[in-house]
Amino acid sequence: MVADIAERAGVTARTFFRYFTDKREVLFDASAELEKKSLAALEAAPATASTLDLVATALDATVDIIGHDHELARKRHVVIMANSDLRERELIKLAHMSAALADGLRRRGIGDAEASLAAEAGSAVYRVAFQRWADADDDLDLRDVIRRSFAQLRALTAPN
Amino acid sequence: MVADIAERAGVTARTFFRYFTDKREVLFDASAELEKKSLAALEAAPATASTLDLVATALDATVDIIGHDHELARKRHVVIMANSDLRERELIKLAHMSAALADGLRRRGIGDAEASLAAEAGSAVYRVAFQRWADADDDLDLRDVIRRSFAQLRALTAPN
DNA sequence: CGTAGCGATGTCATCAAGTGACATCACCCT
DNA sequence: AGGGTGATGTCACTTGATGACATCGCTACG
């Protein structure tokens, strides 16, 4: 219950709802910062970068925030995956991020359709990479996993 | 309110909740059928198909269900996009579909990582394609839009 | 024919999640 | 000292959702 959560934090339920719009939102507090960082990285990228490179750069930037605490990330992931309402929330955060990313790409002059698609594709890569990383027993580097997932996407879509 | 919705259907709110787990679920009634159809298409695909071809085939199959009523699709899409909780639900349905697709790919002997990634990438393509189609003023063919989006993904990820 | 049983629905009570309106309290500023 | 301001608490209320139990209609079976 929200009342319990709030009590643990030493406040009333009403106060809780002043800080978080939602019960679930507690778990996704960092998402705004994540988005900000990755957008900043996008802006800072060199003009020569390809669309997909830009996306990769933006995703890479999130690693600084969440890539260090593997154990925490794993636990958090387990909790989220176990509750469909938390999964919903996570997905919409990702979708929001993807939309912001697409906007960022458009601001760099990339065509509308291409921007959306690149952002969504990047989001897809991120999803599987993060999942892979969080599930891994050994201590992988999230950045590496993302890179390898991008490479795998390239391989997958390459004409044969 | 649920009470109103139920009343329109000539039942009580309690009965409503016996048919739908959720208020939102009404709008996503067809998703199970969608998944079934696309999995069936996946099973029926020739053994020679590439992973991405398989995904494309599976997505194509959904067009038979939702691709005909452009006007309905548009209206539904508008409603969903306007409500973040409906968007959440839609996203998790898509995620569910993607997971099922990945499973289907694995059952065809495709490697675990590749299956997940291909399914997620397909899901990304589908998202943008559907969005594009729903937003379009003129009467596009959803199947075409999906195909073109796939092509665009290939172009995007092609080495340059 | 009558009734036992079953499935679908209704009724009622109850809980959890939010939300608006208003009260308090602490603190700062002049 | 007193007035304003921001953060928190209190209270009442709405809506979504769920469990327990009652009811009703139909069907099978003696």
Short mmCIF file of C-alpha atoms (C1' of nucleotides) in Angstrom, two decimals:
data_model
loop_
_atom_site.label_atom_id
_atom_site.label_comp_id
_atom_site.label_asym_id
_atom_site.label_seq_id
_atom_site.Cartn_x
_atom_site.Cartn_y
_atom_site.Cartn_z
CA MET A 1 0.00 0.00 0.00
CA VAL A 2 1.01 3.57 -0.55
CA ALA A 3 0.36 4.34 3.10
CA ASP A 4 3.07 1.88 4.09
CA ILE A 5 5.56 3.21 1.60
CA ALA A 6 4.90 6.73 2.75
CA GLU A 7 5.16 5.78 6.40
CA ARG A 8 8.56 4.23 5.78
CA ALA A 9 9.64 7.53 4.35
CA GLY A 10 8.20 9.29 7.38
CA VAL A 11 5.43 11.13 5.58
CA THR A 12 1.73 10.81 4.91
CA ALA A 13 0.26 9.19 1.85
CA ARG A 14 -0.95 12.60 0.75
CA THR A 15 2.57 13.93 0.86
CA PHE A 16 3.79 10.94 -1.06
CA PHE A 17 1.47 11.87 -3.88
CA ARG A 18 2.88 15.36 -3.89
CA TYR A 19 6.29 13.99 -4.75
CA PHE A 20 5.23 11.16 -6.99
CA THR A 21 2.27 11.31 -9.30
CA ASP A 22 1.92 7.64 -8.90
CA LYS A 23 2.75 4.71 -6.70
CA ARG A 24 4.84 3.15 -9.44
CA GLU A 25 6.69 6.30 -10.23
CA VAL A 26 9.03 5.83 -7.30
CA LEU A 27 10.95 3.24 -9.24
CA PHE A 28 11.40 5.47 -12.25
CA ASP A 29 12.63 8.57 -10.60
CA ALA A 30 15.87 8.55 -12.54
CA SER A 31 14.30 8.40 -15.96
CA ALA A 32 14.19 12.16 -16.44
CA GLU A 33 17.86 12.45 -15.72
CA LEU A 34 18.54 9.56 -18.06
CA GLU A 35 16.73 11.32 -20.84
CA LYS A 36 18.48 14.60 -20.19
CA LYS A 37 21.90 13.01 -20.27
CA SER A 38 21.33 11.11 -23.45
CA LEU A 39 19.92 14.14 -25.20
CA ALA A 40 22.95 16.13 -24.13
CA ALA A 41 25.20 13.47 -25.58
CA LEU A 42 23.21 13.63 -28.77
CA GLU A 43 23.72 17.37 -29.07
CA ALA A 44 27.40 17.02 -28.41
CA ALA A 45 27.97 14.42 -31.10
CA PRO A 46 30.03 15.39 -34.15
CA ALA A 47 28.23 16.49 -37.29
CA THR A 48 29.79 13.67 -39.26
CA ALA A 49 28.07 10.92 -37.29
CA SER A 50 25.56 8.70 -39.05
CA THR A 51 22.01 8.51 -37.76
CA LEU A 52 22.58 5.19 -36.09
CA ASP A 53 25.82 6.42 -34.58
CA LEU A 54 23.92 9.27 -33.03
CA VAL A 55 21.45 6.91 -31.49
CA ALA A 56 24.24 4.72 -30.19
CA THR A 57 25.90 7.74 -28.65
CA ALA A 58 22.73 8.78 -26.92
CA LEU A 59 22.18 5.34 -25.46
CA ASP A 60 25.77 5.08 -24.36
CA ALA A 61 25.29 8.15 -22.24
CA THR A 62 22.76 6.39 -20.05
CA VAL A 63 25.39 3.90 -18.98
CA ASP A 64 27.06 6.48 -16.78
CA ILE A 65 23.97 6.55 -14.62
CA ILE A 66 22.81 2.98 -14.49
CA GLY A 67 25.77 0.96 -15.70
CA HIS A 68 27.75 0.88 -12.49
CA ASP A 69 25.53 -0.80 -9.97
CA HIS A 70 24.99 -4.15 -11.58
CA GLU A 71 23.48 -5.69 -8.48
CA LEU A 72 20.99 -2.89 -7.99
CA ALA A 73 20.08 -2.94 -11.64
CA ARG A 74 19.45 -6.65 -11.49
CA LYS A 75 17.24 -6.44 -8.44
CA ARG A 76 15.29 -3.56 -9.85
CA HIS A 77 14.85 -5.40 -13.09
CA VAL A 78 13.56 -8.50 -11.35
CA VAL A 79 10.97 -6.49 -9.45
CA ILE A 80 9.80 -4.69 -12.55
CA MET A 81 9.59 -7.81 -14.64
CA ALA A 82 7.51 -9.51 -11.99
CA ASN A 83 4.75 -6.88 -12.04
CA SER A 84 2.93 -6.16 -15.21
CA ASP A 85 1.95 -2.69 -14.10
CA LEU A 86 5.57 -1.84 -13.43
CA ARG A 87 6.49 -3.24 -16.80
CA GLU A 88 3.91 -0.98 -18.35
CA ARG A 89 5.43 1.99 -16.68
CA GLU A 90 8.89 1.02 -17.75
CA LEU A 91 7.79 0.61 -21.32
CA ILE A 92 6.20 4.01 -21.48
CA LYS A 93 9.33 5.56 -20.04
CA LEU A 94 11.32 3.93 -22.79
CA ALA A 95 8.79 5.08 -25.35
CA HIS A 96 9.07 8.59 -24.01
CA MET A 97 12.81 8.39 -24.29
CA SER A 98 12.52 7.11 -27.82
CA ALA A 99 10.26 10.00 -28.77
CA ALA A 100 12.66 12.49 -27.24
CA LEU A 101 15.50 10.88 -29.09
CA ALA A 102 13.62 11.09 -32.36
CA ASP A 103 12.99 14.76 -31.69
CA GLY A 104 16.65 15.28 -31.07
CA LEU A 105 17.49 13.63 -34.34
CA ARG A 106 15.00 15.80 -36.18
CA ARG A 107 16.56 18.86 -34.63
CA ARG A 108 19.75 17.76 -36.29
CA GLY A 109 18.04 17.79 -39.65
CA ILE A 110 17.28 14.12 -39.96
CA GLY A 111 14.10 13.30 -41.81
CA ASP A 112 10.97 12.62 -39.85
CA ALA A 113 10.48 8.99 -40.77
CA GLU A 114 14.13 8.13 -40.45
CA ALA A 115 14.33 9.79 -37.06
CA SER A 116 11.40 7.85 -35.64
CA LEU A 117 12.63 4.58 -36.99
CA ALA A 118 16.18 5.07 -35.80
CA ALA A 119 15.00 6.01 -32.34
CA GLU A 120 12.71 3.01 -32.13
CA ALA A 121 15.39 0.70 -33.40
CA GLY A 122 17.79 2.08 -30.86
CA SER A 123 15.18 1.57 -28.20
CA ALA A 124 14.86 -2.04 -29.30
CA VAL A 125 18.59 -2.57 -29.11
CA TYR A 126 18.64 -0.98 -25.70
CA ARG A 127 15.90 -3.20 -24.41
CA VAL A 128 17.60 -6.43 -25.35
CA ALA A 129 21.02 -5.19 -24.31
CA PHE A 130 19.85 -4.13 -20.91
CA GLN A 131 17.96 -7.35 -20.42
CA ARG A 132 21.01 -9.34 -21.40
CA TRP A 133 23.20 -7.33 -19.09
CA ALA A 134 20.83 -7.51 -16.16
CA ASP A 135 20.40 -11.25 -16.54
CA ALA A 136 24.09 -11.97 -16.87
CA ASP A 137 25.72 -13.70 -13.94
CA ASP A 138 29.19 -12.44 -14.65
CA ASP A 139 30.08 -8.80 -14.55
CA LEU A 140 29.71 -7.53 -18.08
CA ASP A 141 30.13 -3.97 -19.19
CA LEU A 142 26.78 -2.55 -20.19
CA ARG A 143 28.43 -0.36 -22.78
CA ASP A 144 29.94 -3.42 -24.43
CA VAL A 145 26.68 -5.27 -24.45
CA ILE A 146 24.95 -2.34 -26.11
CA ARG A 147 27.68 -2.13 -28.73
CA ARG A 148 27.48 -5.80 -29.46
CA SER A 149 23.72 -5.66 -29.74
CA PHE A 150 24.02 -2.85 -32.24
CA ALA A 151 26.46 -4.93 -34.22
CA GLN A 152 24.07 -7.83 -34.12
CA LEU A 153 21.30 -5.64 -35.44
CA ARG A 154 23.49 -4.63 -38.32
CA ALA A 155 24.26 -8.26 -39.04
CA LEU A 156 20.60 -9.15 -38.83
CA THR A 157 19.48 -6.57 -41.33
CA ALA A 158 22.39 -6.97 -43.69
CA PRO A 159 21.43 -8.33 -47.11
CA ASN A 160 22.61 -11.87 -47.62
CA MET B 1 -16.50 5.28 -15.27
CA VAL B 2 -16.74 1.55 -15.52
CA ALA B 3 -20.31 1.68 -14.28
CA ASP B 4 -21.28 3.71 -17.35
CA ILE B 5 -19.46 1.44 -19.74
CA ALA B 6 -21.06 -1.59 -18.19
CA GLU B 7 -24.49 -0.02 -18.24
CA ARG B 8 -24.15 0.69 -21.95
CA ALA B 9 -23.46 -2.97 -22.42
CA GLY B 10 -26.48 -3.80 -20.30
CA VAL B 11 -24.62 -5.38 -17.41
CA THR B 12 -23.35 -4.48 -13.97
CA ALA B 13 -19.89 -3.20 -13.26
CA ARG B 14 -19.19 -6.45 -11.45
CA THR B 15 -20.07 -8.44 -14.53
CA PHE B 16 -17.90 -6.18 -16.61
CA PHE B 17 -14.93 -7.15 -14.48
CA ARG B 18 -15.72 -10.78 -15.04
CA TYR B 19 -15.21 -10.35 -18.74
CA PHE B 20 -12.36 -7.86 -18.65
CA THR B 21 -9.66 -7.90 -16.05
CA ASP B 22 -9.38 -4.21 -16.45
CA LYS B 23 -11.16 -1.12 -17.65
CA ARG B 24 -8.55 -0.54 -20.33
CA GLU B 25 -8.60 -4.08 -21.53
CA VAL B 26 -11.74 -3.49 -23.57
CA LEU B 27 -9.73 -1.69 -26.19
CA PHE B 28 -7.24 -4.51 -26.54
CA ASP B 29 -9.58 -7.39 -26.88
CA ALA B 30 -8.24 -8.33 -30.29
CA SER B 31 -4.63 -8.59 -29.26
CA ALA B 32 -4.77 -12.27 -28.43
CA GLU B 33 -6.13 -13.04 -31.86
CA LEU B 34 -3.46 -10.84 -33.39
CA GLU B 35 -0.78 -12.78 -31.65
CA LYS B 36 -2.25 -16.10 -32.61
CA LYS B 37 -2.43 -15.17 -36.25
CA SER B 38 1.07 -13.87 -36.48
CA LEU B 39 2.47 -16.92 -34.74
CA ALA B 40 0.59 -19.14 -37.13
CA ALA B 41 2.09 -17.24 -40.04
CA LEU B 42 5.49 -17.69 -38.49
CA GLU B 43 5.05 -21.45 -38.27
CA ALA B 44 3.87 -21.62 -41.83
CA ALA B 45 6.84 -19.75 -43.24
CA PRO B 46 9.30 -21.65 -45.45
CA ALA B 47 12.45 -23.01 -43.87
CA THR B 48 14.59 -20.96 -46.20
CA ALA B 49 13.43 -17.61 -44.83
CA SER B 50 15.92 -15.39 -43.06
CA THR B 51 15.28 -14.34 -39.50
CA LEU B 52 14.14 -10.90 -40.51
CA ASP B 53 11.94 -12.35 -43.21
CA LEU B 54 10.26 -14.46 -40.59
CA VAL B 55 9.56 -11.44 -38.47
CA ALA B 56 8.23 -9.56 -41.46
CA THR B 57 5.94 -12.45 -42.27
CA ALA B 58 4.61 -12.57 -38.76
CA LEU B 59 3.87 -8.86 -38.73
CA ASP B 60 2.26 -9.02 -42.12
CA ALA B 61 -0.25 -11.46 -40.77
CA THR B 62 -1.68 -8.90 -38.41
CA VAL B 63 -2.70 -6.73 -41.32
CA ASP B 64 -5.54 -9.09 -42.15
CA ILE B 65 -7.17 -8.20 -38.86
CA ILE B 66 -6.50 -4.53 -38.43
CA GLY B 67 -5.44 -3.32 -41.84
CA HIS B 68 -8.86 -2.96 -43.38
CA ASP B 69 -10.66 -0.45 -41.26
CA HIS B 70 -8.45 2.56 -41.61
CA GLU B 71 -10.94 4.92 -40.05
CA LEU B 72 -11.50 2.74 -37.02
CA ALA B 73 -7.78 2.23 -36.59
CA ARG B 74 -7.21 5.94 -36.72
CA LYS B 75 -9.86 6.74 -34.15
CA ARG B 76 -8.67 4.01 -31.85
CA HIS B 77 -5.13 5.22 -32.20
CA VAL B 78 -6.08 8.77 -31.35
CA VAL B 79 -7.85 7.68 -28.21
CA ILE B 80 -4.96 5.52 -27.09
CA MET B 81 -2.36 8.16 -27.78
CA ALA B 82 -4.32 10.70 -25.78
CA ASN B 83 -4.26 8.63 -22.59
CA SER B 84 -1.01 7.61 -21.07
CA ASP B 85 -2.52 4.67 -19.27
CA LEU B 86 -3.90 3.35 -22.52
CA ARG B 87 -0.53 3.86 -24.13
CA GLU B 88 1.01 1.82 -21.36
CA ARG B 89 -1.37 -0.97 -22.02
CA GLU B 90 -0.74 -0.85 -25.72
CA LEU B 91 2.98 -0.98 -25.19
CA ILE B 92 2.80 -4.00 -22.98
CA LYS B 93 0.65 -5.76 -25.51
CA LEU B 94 3.27 -5.08 -28.13
CA ALA B 95 5.97 -6.27 -25.77
CA HIS B 96 4.01 -9.41 -25.16
CA MET B 97 3.71 -9.94 -28.87
CA SER B 98 7.40 -9.37 -29.30
CA ALA B 99 8.20 -11.94 -26.65
CA ALA B 100 5.90 -14.45 -28.27
CA LEU B 101 7.52 -13.77 -31.60
CA ALA B 102 10.97 -14.29 -30.13
CA ASP B 103 9.79 -17.59 -28.70
CA GLY B 104 8.49 -18.61 -32.08
CA LEU B 105 11.83 -17.80 -33.63
CA ARG B 106 13.64 -19.84 -31.01
CA ARG B 107 11.38 -22.75 -31.72
CA ARG B 108 12.67 -22.57 -35.27
CA GLY B 109 16.19 -22.97 -34.01
CA ILE B 110 17.24 -19.37 -34.05
CA GLY B 111 19.70 -18.40 -31.35
CA ASP B 112 18.42 -16.81 -28.21
CA ALA B 113 20.01 -13.41 -28.58
CA GLU B 114 19.25 -13.14 -32.25
CA ALA B 115 15.64 -14.11 -31.68
CA SER B 116 15.07 -11.44 -29.05
CA LEU B 117 16.74 -8.77 -31.07
CA ALA B 118 14.94 -9.62 -34.27
CA ALA B 119 11.60 -9.63 -32.50
CA GLU B 120 12.28 -6.30 -30.84
CA ALA B 121 13.48 -4.79 -34.08
CA GLY B 122 10.37 -6.06 -35.81
CA SER B 123 8.31 -4.56 -33.05
CA ALA B 124 10.06 -1.23 -33.59
CA VAL B 125 9.35 -1.34 -37.29
CA TYR B 126 5.76 -2.20 -36.59
CA ARG B 127 5.32 0.68 -34.20
CA VAL B 128 6.52 3.31 -36.64
CA ALA B 129 4.75 1.73 -39.56
CA PHE B 130 1.45 1.59 -37.79
CA GLN B 131 1.83 5.11 -36.54
CA ARG B 132 2.63 6.32 -40.02
CA TRP B 133 -0.31 4.47 -41.46
CA ALA B 134 -2.75 5.64 -38.82
CA ASP B 135 -1.66 9.23 -39.20
CA ALA B 136 -1.83 9.22 -42.96
CA ASP B 137 -4.64 11.18 -44.55
CA ASP B 138 -4.73 9.22 -47.75
CA ASP B 139 -5.59 5.57 -47.88
CA LEU B 140 -2.30 3.71 -47.68
CA ASP B 141 -1.92 -0.02 -47.53
CA LEU B 142 -0.64 -1.00 -44.11
CA ARG B 143 1.24 -3.91 -45.60
CA ASP B 144 3.11 -1.55 -47.89
CA VAL B 145 3.99 0.80 -45.09
CA ILE B 146 5.38 -2.06 -43.05
CA ARG B 147 7.44 -3.26 -45.98
CA ARG B 148 8.81 0.18 -46.62
CA SER B 149 9.66 0.63 -42.98
CA PHE B 150 11.57 -2.61 -43.02
CA ALA B 151 13.45 -1.42 -46.07
CA GLN B 152 14.23 1.81 -44.31
CA LEU B 153 15.60 -0.08 -41.34
CA ARG B 154 17.88 -2.02 -43.64
CA ALA B 155 19.07 1.20 -45.20
CA LEU B 156 19.62 2.74 -41.81
CA THR B 157 21.77 -0.07 -40.52
CA ALA B 158 23.66 -0.64 -43.75
CA PRO B 159 27.36 0.17 -43.51
CA ASN B 160 28.27 3.29 -45.43
"C1'" DC C 1 -43.22 -33.60 -13.82
"C1'" DG C 2 -40.15 -31.94 -10.44
"C1'" DT C 3 -35.99 -30.90 -8.73
"C1'" DA C 4 -30.85 -30.93 -8.24
"C1'" DG C 5 -27.13 -28.70 -10.11
"C1'" DC C 6 -24.59 -25.43 -12.78
"C1'" DG C 7 -23.29 -21.19 -15.11
"C1'" DA C 8 -24.07 -16.42 -15.55
"C1'" DT C 9 -25.31 -12.38 -13.34
"C1'" DG C 10 -26.53 -9.24 -9.57
"C1'" DT C 11 -25.89 -7.27 -4.77
"C1'" DC C 12 -23.22 -5.78 -1.15
"C1'" DA C 13 -19.23 -4.74 1.45
"C1'" DT C 14 -14.70 -3.49 1.33
"C1'" DC C 15 -10.09 -2.04 -0.03
"C1'" DA C 16 -6.55 0.60 -2.48
"C1'" DA C 17 -5.28 4.53 -5.35
"C1'" DG C 18 -5.72 9.10 -6.19
"C1'" DT C 19 -7.32 14.00 -5.66
"C1'" DG C 20 -9.33 18.50 -4.06
"C1'" DA C 21 -10.14 21.66 -0.22
"C1'" DC C 22 -8.67 23.44 3.70
"C1'" DA C 23 -5.88 23.65 8.14
"C1'" DT C 24 -1.24 23.93 10.33
"C1'" DC C 25 3.25 24.75 11.17
"C1'" DA C 26 7.91 26.30 10.56
"C1'" DC C 27 10.74 29.53 8.78
"C1'" DC C 28 12.30 33.69 6.65
"C1'" DC C 29 12.06 38.60 5.69
"C1'" DT C 30 11.50 43.27 6.97
"C1'" DA D 1 6.20 41.09 16.15
"C1'" DG D 2 3.70 39.98 12.20
"C1'" DG D 3 2.83 38.71 7.46
"C1'" DG D 4 3.83 35.80 3.72
"C1'" DT D 5 5.28 31.36 1.80
"C1'" DG D 6 6.20 26.57 1.17
"C1'" DA D 7 5.80 22.03 2.93
"C1'" DT D 8 3.02 18.87 5.29
"C1'" DG D 9 -1.11 16.99 7.50
"C1'" DT D 10 -6.25 16.03 7.82
"C1'" DC D 11 -10.49 14.92 5.89
"C1'" DA D 12 -13.85 13.74 2.62
"C1'" DC D 13 -14.77 11.81 -1.58
"C1'" DT D 14 -14.43 9.40 -6.22
"C1'" DT D 15 -13.16 5.54 -8.95
"C1'" DG D 16 -11.26 1.00 -9.94
"C1'" DA D 17 -11.19 -3.48 -8.53
"C1'" DT D 18 -12.26 -7.82 -5.79
"C1'" DG D 19 -14.27 -11.38 -2.53
"C1'" DA D 20 -18.44 -13.46 -0.59
"C1'" DC D 21 -22.81 -14.64 -1.16
"C1'" DA D 22 -27.60 -14.51 -3.32
"C1'" DT D 23 -30.48 -15.21 -7.32
"C1'" DC D 24 -32.25 -16.75 -11.60
"C1'" DG D 25 -32.78 -19.52 -15.64
"C1'" DC D 26 -31.79 -23.54 -17.97
"C1'" DT D 27 -30.73 -28.42 -18.57
"C1'" DA D 28 -30.25 -33.17 -17.36
"C1'" DC D 29 -31.95 -36.85 -15.10
"C1'" DG D 30 -34.87 -39.90 -11.99
#
